[in-house]
Every structure is written in structure tokens, then in C-alpha cells.
Short mmCIF file of C-alpha atoms and ligand atoms in Angstrom, two decimals:
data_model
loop_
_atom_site.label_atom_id
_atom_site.label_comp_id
_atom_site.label_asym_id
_atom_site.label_seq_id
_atom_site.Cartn_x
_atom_site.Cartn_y
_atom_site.Cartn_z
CA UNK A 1282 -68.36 -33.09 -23.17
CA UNK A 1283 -70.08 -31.52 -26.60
CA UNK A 1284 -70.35 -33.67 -29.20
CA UNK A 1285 -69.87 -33.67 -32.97
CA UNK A 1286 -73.07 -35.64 -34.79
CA UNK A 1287 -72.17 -36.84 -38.33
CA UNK A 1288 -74.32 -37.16 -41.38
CA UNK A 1289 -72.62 -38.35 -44.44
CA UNK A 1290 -73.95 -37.81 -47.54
CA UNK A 1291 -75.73 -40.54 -49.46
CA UNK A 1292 -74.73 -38.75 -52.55
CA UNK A 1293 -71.10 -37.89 -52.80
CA UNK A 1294 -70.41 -35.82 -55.57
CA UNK A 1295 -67.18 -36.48 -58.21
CA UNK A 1296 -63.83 -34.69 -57.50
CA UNK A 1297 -62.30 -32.66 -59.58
CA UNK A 1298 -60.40 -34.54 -61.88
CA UNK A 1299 -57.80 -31.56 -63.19
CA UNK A 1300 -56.15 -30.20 -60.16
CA UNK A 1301 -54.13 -27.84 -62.00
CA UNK A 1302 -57.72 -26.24 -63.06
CA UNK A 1303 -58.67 -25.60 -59.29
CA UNK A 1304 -58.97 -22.38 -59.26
CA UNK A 1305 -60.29 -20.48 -56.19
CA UNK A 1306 -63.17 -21.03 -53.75
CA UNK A 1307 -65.71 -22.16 -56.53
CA UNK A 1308 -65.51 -25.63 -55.76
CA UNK A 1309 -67.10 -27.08 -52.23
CA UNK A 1310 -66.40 -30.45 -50.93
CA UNK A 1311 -69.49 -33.25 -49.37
CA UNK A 1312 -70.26 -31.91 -46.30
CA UNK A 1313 -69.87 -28.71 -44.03
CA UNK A 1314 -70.02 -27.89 -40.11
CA UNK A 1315 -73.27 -26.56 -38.35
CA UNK A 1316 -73.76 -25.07 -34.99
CA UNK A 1317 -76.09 -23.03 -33.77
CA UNK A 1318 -76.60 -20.09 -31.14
CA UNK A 1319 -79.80 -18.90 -28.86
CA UNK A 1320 -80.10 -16.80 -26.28
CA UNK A 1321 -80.40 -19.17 -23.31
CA UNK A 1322 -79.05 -22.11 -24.98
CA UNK A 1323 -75.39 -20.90 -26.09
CA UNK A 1324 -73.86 -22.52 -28.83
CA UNK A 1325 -75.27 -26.00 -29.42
CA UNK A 1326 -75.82 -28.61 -31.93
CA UNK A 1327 -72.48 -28.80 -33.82
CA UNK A 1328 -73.05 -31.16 -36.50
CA UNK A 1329 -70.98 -32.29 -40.02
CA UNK A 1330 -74.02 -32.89 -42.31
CA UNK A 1331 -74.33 -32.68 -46.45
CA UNK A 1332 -73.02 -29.43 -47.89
CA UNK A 1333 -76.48 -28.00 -49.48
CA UNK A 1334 -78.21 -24.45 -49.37
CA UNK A 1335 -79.49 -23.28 -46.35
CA UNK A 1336 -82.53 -21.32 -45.53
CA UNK A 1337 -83.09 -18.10 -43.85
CA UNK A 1338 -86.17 -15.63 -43.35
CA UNK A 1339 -85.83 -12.86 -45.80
CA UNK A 1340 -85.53 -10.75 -42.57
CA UNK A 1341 -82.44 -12.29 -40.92
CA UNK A 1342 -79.87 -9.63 -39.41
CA UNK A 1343 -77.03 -11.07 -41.20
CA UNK A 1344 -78.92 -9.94 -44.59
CA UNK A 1345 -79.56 -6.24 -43.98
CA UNK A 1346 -76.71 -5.35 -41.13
CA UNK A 1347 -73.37 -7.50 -42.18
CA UNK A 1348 -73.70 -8.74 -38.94
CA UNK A 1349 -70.83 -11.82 -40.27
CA UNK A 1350 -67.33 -12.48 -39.85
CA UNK A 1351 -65.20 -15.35 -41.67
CA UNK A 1352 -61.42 -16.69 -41.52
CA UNK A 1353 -59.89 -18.05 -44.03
CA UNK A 1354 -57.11 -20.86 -43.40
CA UNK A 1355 -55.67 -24.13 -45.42
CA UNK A 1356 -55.36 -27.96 -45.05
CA UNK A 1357 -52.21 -28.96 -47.19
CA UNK A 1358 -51.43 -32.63 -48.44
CA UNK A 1359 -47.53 -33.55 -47.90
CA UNK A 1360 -45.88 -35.39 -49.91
CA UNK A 1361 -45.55 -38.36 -47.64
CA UNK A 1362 -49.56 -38.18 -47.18
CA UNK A 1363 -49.81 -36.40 -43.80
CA UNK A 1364 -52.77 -33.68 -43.70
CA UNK A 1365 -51.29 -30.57 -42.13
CA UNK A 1366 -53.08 -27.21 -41.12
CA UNK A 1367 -51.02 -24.28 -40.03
CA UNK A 1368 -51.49 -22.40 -36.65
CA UNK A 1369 -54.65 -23.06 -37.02
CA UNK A 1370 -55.33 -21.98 -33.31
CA UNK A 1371 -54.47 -18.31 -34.49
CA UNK A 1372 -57.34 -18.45 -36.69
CA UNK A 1373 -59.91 -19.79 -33.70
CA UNK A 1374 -58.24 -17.04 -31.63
CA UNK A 1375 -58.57 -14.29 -33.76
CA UNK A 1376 -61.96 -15.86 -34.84
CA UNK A 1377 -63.40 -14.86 -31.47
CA UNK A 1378 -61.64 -11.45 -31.54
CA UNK A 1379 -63.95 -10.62 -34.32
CA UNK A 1380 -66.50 -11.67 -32.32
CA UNK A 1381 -65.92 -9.86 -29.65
CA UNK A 1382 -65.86 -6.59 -31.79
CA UNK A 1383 -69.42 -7.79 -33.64
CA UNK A 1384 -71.32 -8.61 -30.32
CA UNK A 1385 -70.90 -12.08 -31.61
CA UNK A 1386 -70.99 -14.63 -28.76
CA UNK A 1387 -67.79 -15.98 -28.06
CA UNK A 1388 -66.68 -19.81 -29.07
CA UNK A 1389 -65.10 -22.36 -27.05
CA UNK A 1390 -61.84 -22.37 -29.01
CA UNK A 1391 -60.42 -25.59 -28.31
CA UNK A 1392 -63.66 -27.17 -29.41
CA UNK A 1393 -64.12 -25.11 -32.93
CA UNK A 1394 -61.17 -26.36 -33.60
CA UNK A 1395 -62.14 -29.80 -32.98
CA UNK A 1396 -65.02 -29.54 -35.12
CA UNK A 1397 -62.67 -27.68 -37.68
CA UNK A 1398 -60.18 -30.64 -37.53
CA UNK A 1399 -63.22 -33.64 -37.28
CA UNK A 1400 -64.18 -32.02 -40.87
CA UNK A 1401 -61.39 -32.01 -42.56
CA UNK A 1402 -60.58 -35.78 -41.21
CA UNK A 1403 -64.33 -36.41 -42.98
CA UNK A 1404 -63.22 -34.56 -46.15
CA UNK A 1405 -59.82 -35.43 -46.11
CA UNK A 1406 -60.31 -37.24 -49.85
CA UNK A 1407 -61.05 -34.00 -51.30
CA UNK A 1408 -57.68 -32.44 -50.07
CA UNK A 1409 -55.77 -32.09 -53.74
CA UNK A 1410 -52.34 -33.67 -54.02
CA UNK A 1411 -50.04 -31.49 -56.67
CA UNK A 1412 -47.62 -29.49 -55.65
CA UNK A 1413 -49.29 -25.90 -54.50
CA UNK A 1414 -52.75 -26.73 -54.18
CA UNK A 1415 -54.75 -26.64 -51.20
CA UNK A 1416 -57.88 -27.42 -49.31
CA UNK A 1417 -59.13 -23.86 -48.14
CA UNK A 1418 -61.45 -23.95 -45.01
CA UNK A 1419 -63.74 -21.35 -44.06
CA UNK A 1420 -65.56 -20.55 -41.08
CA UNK A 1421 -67.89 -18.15 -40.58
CA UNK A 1422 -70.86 -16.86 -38.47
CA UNK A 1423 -73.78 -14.88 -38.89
CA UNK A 1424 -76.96 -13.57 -36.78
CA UNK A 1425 -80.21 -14.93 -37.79
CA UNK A 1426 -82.57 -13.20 -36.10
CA UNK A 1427 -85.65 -12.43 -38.37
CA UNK A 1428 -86.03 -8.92 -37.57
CA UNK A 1429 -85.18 -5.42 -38.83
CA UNK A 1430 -84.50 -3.73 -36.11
CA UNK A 1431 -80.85 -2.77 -35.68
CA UNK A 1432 -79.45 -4.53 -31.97
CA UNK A 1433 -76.93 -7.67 -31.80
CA UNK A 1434 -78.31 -10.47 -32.90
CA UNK A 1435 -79.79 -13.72 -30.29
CA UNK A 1436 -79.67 -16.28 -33.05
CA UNK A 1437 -77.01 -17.25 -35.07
CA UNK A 1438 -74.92 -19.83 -36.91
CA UNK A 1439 -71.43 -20.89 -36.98
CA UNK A 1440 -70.92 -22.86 -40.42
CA UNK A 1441 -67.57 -24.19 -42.03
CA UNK A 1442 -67.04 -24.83 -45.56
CA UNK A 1443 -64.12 -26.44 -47.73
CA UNK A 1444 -63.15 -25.87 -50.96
CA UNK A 1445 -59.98 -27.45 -53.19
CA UNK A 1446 -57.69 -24.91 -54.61
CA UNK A 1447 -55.58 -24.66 -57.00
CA UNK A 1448 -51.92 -23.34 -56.85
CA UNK A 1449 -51.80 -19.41 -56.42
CA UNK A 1450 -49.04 -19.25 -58.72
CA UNK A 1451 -49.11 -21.92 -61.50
CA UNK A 1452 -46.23 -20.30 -63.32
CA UNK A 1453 -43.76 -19.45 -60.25
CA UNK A 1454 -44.24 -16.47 -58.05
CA UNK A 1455 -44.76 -13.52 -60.57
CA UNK A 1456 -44.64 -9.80 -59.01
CA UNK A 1457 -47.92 -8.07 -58.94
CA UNK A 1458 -48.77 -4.57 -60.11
CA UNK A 1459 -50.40 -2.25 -56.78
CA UNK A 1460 -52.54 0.24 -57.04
CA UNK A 1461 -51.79 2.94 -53.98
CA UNK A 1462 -55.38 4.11 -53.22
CA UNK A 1463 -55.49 8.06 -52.21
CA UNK A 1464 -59.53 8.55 -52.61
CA UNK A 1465 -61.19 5.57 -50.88
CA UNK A 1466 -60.23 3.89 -47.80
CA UNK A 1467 -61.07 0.85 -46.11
CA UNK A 1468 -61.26 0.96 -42.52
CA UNK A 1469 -60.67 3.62 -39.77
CA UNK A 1470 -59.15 3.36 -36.27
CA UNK A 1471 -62.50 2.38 -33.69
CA UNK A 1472 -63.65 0.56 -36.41
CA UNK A 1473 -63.46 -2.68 -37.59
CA UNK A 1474 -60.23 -3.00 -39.95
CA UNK A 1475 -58.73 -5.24 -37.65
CA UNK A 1476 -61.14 -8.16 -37.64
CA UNK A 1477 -62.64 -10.12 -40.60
CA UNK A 1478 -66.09 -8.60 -40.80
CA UNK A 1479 -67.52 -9.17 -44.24
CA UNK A 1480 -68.33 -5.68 -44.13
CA UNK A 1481 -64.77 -4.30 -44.91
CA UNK A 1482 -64.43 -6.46 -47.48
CA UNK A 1483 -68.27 -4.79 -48.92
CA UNK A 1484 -66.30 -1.26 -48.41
CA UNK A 1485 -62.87 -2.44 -50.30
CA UNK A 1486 -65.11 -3.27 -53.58
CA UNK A 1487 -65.74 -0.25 -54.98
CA UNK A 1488 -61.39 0.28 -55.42
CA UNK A 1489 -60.55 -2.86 -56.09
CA UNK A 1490 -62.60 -3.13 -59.07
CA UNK A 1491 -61.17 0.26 -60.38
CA UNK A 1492 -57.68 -0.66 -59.76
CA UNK A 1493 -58.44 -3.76 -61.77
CA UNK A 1494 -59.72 -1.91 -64.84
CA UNK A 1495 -56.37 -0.09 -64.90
CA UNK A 1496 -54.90 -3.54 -64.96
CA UNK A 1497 -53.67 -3.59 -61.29
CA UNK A 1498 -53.83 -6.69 -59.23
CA UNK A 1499 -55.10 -5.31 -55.30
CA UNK A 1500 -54.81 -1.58 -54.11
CA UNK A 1501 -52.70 -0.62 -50.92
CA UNK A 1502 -54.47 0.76 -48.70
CA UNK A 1503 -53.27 4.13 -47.30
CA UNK A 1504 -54.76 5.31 -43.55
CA UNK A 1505 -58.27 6.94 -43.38
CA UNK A 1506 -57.27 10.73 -42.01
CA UNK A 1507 -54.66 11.81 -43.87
CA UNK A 1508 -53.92 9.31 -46.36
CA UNK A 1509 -50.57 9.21 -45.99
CA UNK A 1510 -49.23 6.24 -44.14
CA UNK A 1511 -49.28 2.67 -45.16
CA UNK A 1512 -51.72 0.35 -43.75
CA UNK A 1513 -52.06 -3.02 -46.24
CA UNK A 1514 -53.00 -4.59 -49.30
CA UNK A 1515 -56.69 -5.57 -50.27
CA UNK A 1516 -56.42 -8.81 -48.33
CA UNK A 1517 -52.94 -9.31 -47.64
CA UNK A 1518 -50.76 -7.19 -44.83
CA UNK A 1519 -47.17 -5.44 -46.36
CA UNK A 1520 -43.72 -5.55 -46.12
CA UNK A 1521 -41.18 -2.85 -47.63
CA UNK A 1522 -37.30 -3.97 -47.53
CA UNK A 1523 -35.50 -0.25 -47.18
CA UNK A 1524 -31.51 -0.93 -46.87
CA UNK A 1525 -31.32 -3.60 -44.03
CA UNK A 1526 -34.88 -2.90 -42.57
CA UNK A 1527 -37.60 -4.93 -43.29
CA UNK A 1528 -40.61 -2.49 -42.42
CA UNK A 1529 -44.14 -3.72 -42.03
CA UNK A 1530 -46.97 -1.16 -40.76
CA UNK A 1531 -47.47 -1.43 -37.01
CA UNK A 1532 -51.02 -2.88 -35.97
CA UNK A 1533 -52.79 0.03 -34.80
CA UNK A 1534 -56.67 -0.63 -35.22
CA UNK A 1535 -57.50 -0.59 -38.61
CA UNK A 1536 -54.98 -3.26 -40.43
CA UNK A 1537 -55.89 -7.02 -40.08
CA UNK A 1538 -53.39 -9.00 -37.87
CA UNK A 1539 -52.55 -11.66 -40.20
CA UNK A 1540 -50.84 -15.25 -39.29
CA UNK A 1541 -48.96 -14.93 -42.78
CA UNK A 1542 -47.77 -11.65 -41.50
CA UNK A 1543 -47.04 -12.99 -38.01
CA UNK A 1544 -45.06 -16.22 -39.08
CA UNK A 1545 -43.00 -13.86 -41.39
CA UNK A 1546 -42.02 -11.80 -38.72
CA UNK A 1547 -41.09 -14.62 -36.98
CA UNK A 1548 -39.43 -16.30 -39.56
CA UNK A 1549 -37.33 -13.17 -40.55
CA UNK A 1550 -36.48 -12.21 -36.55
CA UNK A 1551 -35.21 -16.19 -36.69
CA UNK A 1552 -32.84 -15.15 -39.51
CA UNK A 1553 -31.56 -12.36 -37.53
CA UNK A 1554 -32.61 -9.81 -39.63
CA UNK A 1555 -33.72 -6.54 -38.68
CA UNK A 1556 -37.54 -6.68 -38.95
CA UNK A 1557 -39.46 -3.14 -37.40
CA UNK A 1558 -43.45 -2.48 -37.00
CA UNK A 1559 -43.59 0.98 -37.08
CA UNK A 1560 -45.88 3.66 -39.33
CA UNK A 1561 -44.41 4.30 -42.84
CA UNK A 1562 -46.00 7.02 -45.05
CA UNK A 1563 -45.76 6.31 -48.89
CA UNK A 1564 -43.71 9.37 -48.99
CA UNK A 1565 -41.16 7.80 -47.42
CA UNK A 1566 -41.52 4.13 -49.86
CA UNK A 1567 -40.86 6.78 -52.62
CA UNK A 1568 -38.17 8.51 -51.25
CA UNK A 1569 -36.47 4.99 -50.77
CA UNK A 1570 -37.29 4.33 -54.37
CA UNK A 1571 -35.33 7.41 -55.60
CA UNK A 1572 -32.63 6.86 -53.52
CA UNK A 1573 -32.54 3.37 -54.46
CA UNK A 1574 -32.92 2.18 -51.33
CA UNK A 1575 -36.27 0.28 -52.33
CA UNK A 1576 -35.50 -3.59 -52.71
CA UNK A 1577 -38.47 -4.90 -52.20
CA UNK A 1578 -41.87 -5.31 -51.80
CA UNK A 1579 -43.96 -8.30 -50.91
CA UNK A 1580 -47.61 -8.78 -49.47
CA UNK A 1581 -48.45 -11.62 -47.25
CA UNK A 1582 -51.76 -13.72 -46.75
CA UNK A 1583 -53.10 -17.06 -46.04
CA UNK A 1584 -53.99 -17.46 -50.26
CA UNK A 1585 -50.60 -16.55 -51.81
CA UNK A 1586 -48.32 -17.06 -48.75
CA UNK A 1587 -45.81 -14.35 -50.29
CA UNK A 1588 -47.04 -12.28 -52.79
CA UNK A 1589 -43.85 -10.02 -54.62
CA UNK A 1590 -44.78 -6.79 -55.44
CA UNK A 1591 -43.02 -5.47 -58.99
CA UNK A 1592 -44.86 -2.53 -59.16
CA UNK A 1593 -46.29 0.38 -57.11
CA UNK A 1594 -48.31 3.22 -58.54
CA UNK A 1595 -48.78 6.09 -56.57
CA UNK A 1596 -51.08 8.71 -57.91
CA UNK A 1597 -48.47 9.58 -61.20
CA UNK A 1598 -45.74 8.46 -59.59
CA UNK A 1599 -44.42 4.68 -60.75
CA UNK A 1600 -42.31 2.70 -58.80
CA UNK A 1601 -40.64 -0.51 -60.49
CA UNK A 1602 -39.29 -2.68 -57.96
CA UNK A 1603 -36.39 -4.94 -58.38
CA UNK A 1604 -37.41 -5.01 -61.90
CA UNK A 1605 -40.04 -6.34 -61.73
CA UNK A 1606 -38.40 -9.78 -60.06
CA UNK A 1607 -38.97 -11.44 -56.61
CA UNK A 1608 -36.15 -10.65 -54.43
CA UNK A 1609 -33.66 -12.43 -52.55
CA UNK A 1610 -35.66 -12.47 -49.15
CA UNK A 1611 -39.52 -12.37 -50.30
CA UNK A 1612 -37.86 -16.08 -52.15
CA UNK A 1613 -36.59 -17.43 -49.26
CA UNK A 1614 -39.55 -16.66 -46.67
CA UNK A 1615 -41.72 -18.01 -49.64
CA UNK A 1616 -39.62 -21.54 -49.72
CA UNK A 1617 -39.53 -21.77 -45.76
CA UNK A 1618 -43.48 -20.75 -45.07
CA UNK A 1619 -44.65 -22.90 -47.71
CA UNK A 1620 -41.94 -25.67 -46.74
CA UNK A 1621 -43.04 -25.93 -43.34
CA UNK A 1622 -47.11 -25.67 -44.45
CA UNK A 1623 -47.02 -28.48 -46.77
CA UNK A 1624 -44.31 -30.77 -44.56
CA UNK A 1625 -41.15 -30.70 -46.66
CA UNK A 1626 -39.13 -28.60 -43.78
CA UNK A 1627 -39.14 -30.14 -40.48
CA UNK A 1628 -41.08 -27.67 -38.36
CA UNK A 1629 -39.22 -26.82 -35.53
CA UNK A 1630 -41.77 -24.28 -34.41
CA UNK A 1631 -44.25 -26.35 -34.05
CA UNK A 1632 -46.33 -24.45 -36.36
CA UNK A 1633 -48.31 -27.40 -37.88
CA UNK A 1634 -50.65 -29.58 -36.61
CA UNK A 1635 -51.18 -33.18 -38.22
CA UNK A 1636 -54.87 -34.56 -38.86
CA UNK A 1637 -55.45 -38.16 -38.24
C1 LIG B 2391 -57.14 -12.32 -44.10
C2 LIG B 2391 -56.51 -10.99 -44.37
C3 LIG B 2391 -55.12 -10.78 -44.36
C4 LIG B 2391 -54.13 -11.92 -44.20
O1 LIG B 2391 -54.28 -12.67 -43.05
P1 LIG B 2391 -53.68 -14.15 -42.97
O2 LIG B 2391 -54.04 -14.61 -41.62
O3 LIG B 2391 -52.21 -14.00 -43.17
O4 LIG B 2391 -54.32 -14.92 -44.07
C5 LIG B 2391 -54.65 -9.50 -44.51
N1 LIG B 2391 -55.48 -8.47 -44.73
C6 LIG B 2391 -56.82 -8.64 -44.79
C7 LIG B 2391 -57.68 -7.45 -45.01
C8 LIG B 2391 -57.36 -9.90 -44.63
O5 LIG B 2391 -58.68 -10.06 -44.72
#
């Protein structure tokens, strides 16, 4: 059976002291998870060692091709001091369906998530306490191989890092303002918008940092041919509430499959509610909005859980939502999701899984 070899650090660094000044990702805990690949060898060496810089040849793949893909997942403190992590076996699966599209080799599932779980039992000090904040885990892999010609790479690593995080929403869950992109897009069918490949995240830059100069949060995302049907937002899928259907863009190829967006689909079926993948065009959001048929909006991602969306602008169209307030069923998936994550609802799903 593999093995996990453990280094601790002889020089563990102070925690953060303020944990309602967490912020996000810019924090990283004592150690991280290493483990290599060769051609010949297969994955091997998984170690937890001291979290420090690595090095690479200036010539590694990773550097010049984006051959790299992430997840992005949480360990929550509950209030009675159990360490939860939520489907995290999603993320390992999903994990090696970005592989699989990157001519990454595959992992050994069960055992990533071992070595995922062995971590966060090592850094389980550095998992913050008040209410809404979060340890946030990422894995992610890379090729290696110091050469500049384009082919998959033969060498690469598989490296996890945590970092504590504050709460998304210090002041309650305030609506966002979206910016519907109609010039850029982010990912086309055949390509890679359904795995987490840093490089659509390279490709979403360029409109994310205009929508933020016109003081919007994220853009939606509309599809890559026509620009007419709703795929997601920058890193969180969608959900429109239209009368008494909750609509969410069908997974088609170029929109990420995320667990938030799986769990609330769940979640809402559960409820009995009438919940429908299918393509929506932005046409028809607006039409809904003038007919007043519109109630809500809401994205949905690992980092914000449920995100309400108060406003949409679409080219010089504006769309106030619910005025601008979180409605009645964004709320209530926001209170179960995040009541199950950090153990104040029983989980009768068996969604959670408990570190030791
Ligand atoms: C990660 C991600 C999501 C949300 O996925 P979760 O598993 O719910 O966190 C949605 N869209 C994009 C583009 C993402 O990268």
C-alpha cells in the first residue's frame, strides 16, 4: 500500500490572529502535499513536507503551455469541533476528469483523497473557528518537463495547498451586480470549459477586469457561437427562478460541472420543486423580467455557496432583480448547504465526511 511520508516543520509560523480579516487565498498554512509523476514510475512519492517555494527549470511545460488544472474545495470547523469537508470525492472525481482532457495521468482517487484528508488532519489547527470562515484546500497539478516543445508532458507534480478564509459575506448575503458579456467568451464546446484548466481562467481575465471597472462583481458568460444562450458566471454556475421553474443551463461541454451546482439541484429536487437543465438564451431572462416573471437570480460555487444576483446588465438593457434582495429560495438553499457544510443540519445525505 502507498504511503504518506511526513515532514513537519521545525518552524511553524503564527496564525492569524483576526479571523474576521481572513480574506481570500493570501494566507497558506505549515505544510503542503507533494507527489510526483515519471514516465515509468507513475505517481510516486506523496509526501506532507514544509509549505516553501518550489523550483522549476525556466523551461518547464507548465510555464509556457498551461499544461495545469486545480480544484478548489473547503474544510469547515463545526461548532461542536468536528472538521468536515463536503463531497469531497466529487472534487477527486472531477479532478481526474480534467486530467483526462489535459493528457494528465490519471490519480488513484481513493488515495488523493487520503493524502487530501492526512493534510488537513496535520493542519487541522489552522482551520478558523467563526462563524463563515473556512479552510480552502487546493490541489493542483502541473507538467514539468524542461522542454519547449509542445507534446503532453512525462513529468509532473501533484501539490495541495491550504489557506484560512474568511467569511464570503461578512455583512449577510448581499446581491451582486452581473455583467452579461456579448464580446468575449470563455470557453467553446470541444474545448476545455468543462474542466478546471488554469487556462480558462487566463482567457476569462481580460472581461472580468472590464466588468469590474464598470463596478460589476463577475460577468455571465453567454455561449461562444452565437452569444445568445446562458452558460455561467466567472467562477460560479447559474440559476434563474422563472414562475415555478428553477432553470439552470444544461452541461453541454463548455460550462464547469460544479458540486455547488450539483448539491443545489439536489437539494431543490428534495424540496419538490421543479428544477430543469435545459439551454436558456438571455432573451428569454429578459423577457421574464418584463413580464415579471423574473424572481430570481443566484450563482453557485464552492467560495460563496449561494451567491444572489440583484442585478443583470445586458448590453443597455438593466435588469433589477427582486430589488435588489435575496429571495425566498436562493435564502433557504443558502441556510441548508451551508448548514449541512459546517455541521449544524444533520446530514442525511451523507454529504460530509468527518476528519479525525
Ligand atoms: C469551480 C467553478 C465553478 C463552481 O464549482 P464548485 O464545484 O461548485 O465550486 C463554476 N464555474 C467555474 C468556471 C469554476 O471554475
Amino acid at each position: 500500500m502507498k504511503e504518506i511520508k511526513i515532514e513537519l516543520t521545525k518552524y511553524p509560523k503564527d496564525k492569524p490572529t483576526d479571523e474576521s480579516k481572513l480574506g481570500f487565498g493570501t494566507i497558506f498554512t505549515d505544510h503542503m502535499f507533494i507527489m510526483n509523476y515519471d514516465e515509468g514510475q507513475g505517481w510516486h512519492d506523496a509526501r506532507i513536507v514544509p509549505y516553501g517555494p518550489i523550483s522549476l527549470e525556466p523551461s518547464a511545460m507548465c510555464l509556457h503551455y498551461g499544461q495545469t488544472v486545480f480544484e478548489g474545495m473547503k474544510a469547515y470547523r463545526a461548532k461542536d469541533g468536528r472538521i468536515l469537508l463536503f463531497r469531497p470525492e466529487k472534487n477527486m472525481a472531477r479532478l481526474n476528469v480534467s486530467n483526462e482532457r489535459l493528457c494528465i495521468p490519471k490519480l488513484d482517487e481513493a488515495f488523493a483523497l487520503k493524502c487530501l484528508e492526512k493534510l488537513v488532519s496535520v493542519e487541522k489547527d489552522w482551520i478558523p473557528s467563526e462563524e463563515g470562515t473556512s479552510l480552502y484546500l487546493r490541489p493542483f497539478i502541473f507538467a514539468i518537463d524542461a522542454q519547449v516543445g509542445v507534446h503532453p508532458g512525462k513529468h509532473l507534480m501533484f501539490l495541495i495547498i491550504c489557506s484560512p478564509v474568511g467569511a464570503y459575506y461578512p455583512e449577510g448575503l448581499n446581491p451582486v451586480k452581473i455583467y452579461v458579456e456579448s464580446q468575449y467568451v470563455r470557453a467553446v464546446r470541444g474545448g476545455m470549459g468543462y474542466v478546471k484548466a488554469g487556462g480558462n481562467y487566463a482567457a476569462s481575465l481580460k472581461a472580468q477586469d472590464e466588468a469590474e471597472h464598470q463596478d460589476y462583481t463577475q460577468v455571465l458568460w453567454l455561449d461562444g457561437i452565437e452569444r445568445k444562450y446562458i452558460e455561467e458566471v466567472g467562477t460560479m454556475n447559474v440559476f434563474f427562478v422563472i414562475g415555478d421553474e428553477i432553470i439552470t443551463p444544461a452541461l453541454q461541454g463548455s460550462i464547469l460541472p460544479g458540486i455547488t451546482r450539483m448539491s443545489a439541484i439536489d437539494m431543490l429536487k428534495l424540496w419538490g420543486l421543479q428544477v430543469t437543465e435545459r439551454t436558456i438564451s438571455i432573451e428569454e431572462v429578459y423577457q421574464a423580467y418584463q413580464n415579471g416573471q423574473l424572481k430570481e437570480v443566484f450563482g453557485t460555487g464552492t467560495a460563496a455557496v449561494i451567491s444572489p444576483v440583484g442585478q443583470l446588465k445586458w448590453n443597455d438593457k438593466i435588469m433589477e432583480i427582486n430589488n435588489g434582495k435575496i429571495g425566498e429560495i436562493s435564502q433557504r438553499l443558502y441556510d441548508t448547504l451551508t448548514g449541512i457544510q459546517w455541521g449544524d443540519i444533520e446530514d442525511n445525505l451523507n454529504w460530509t465526511t468527518e476528519i479525525k
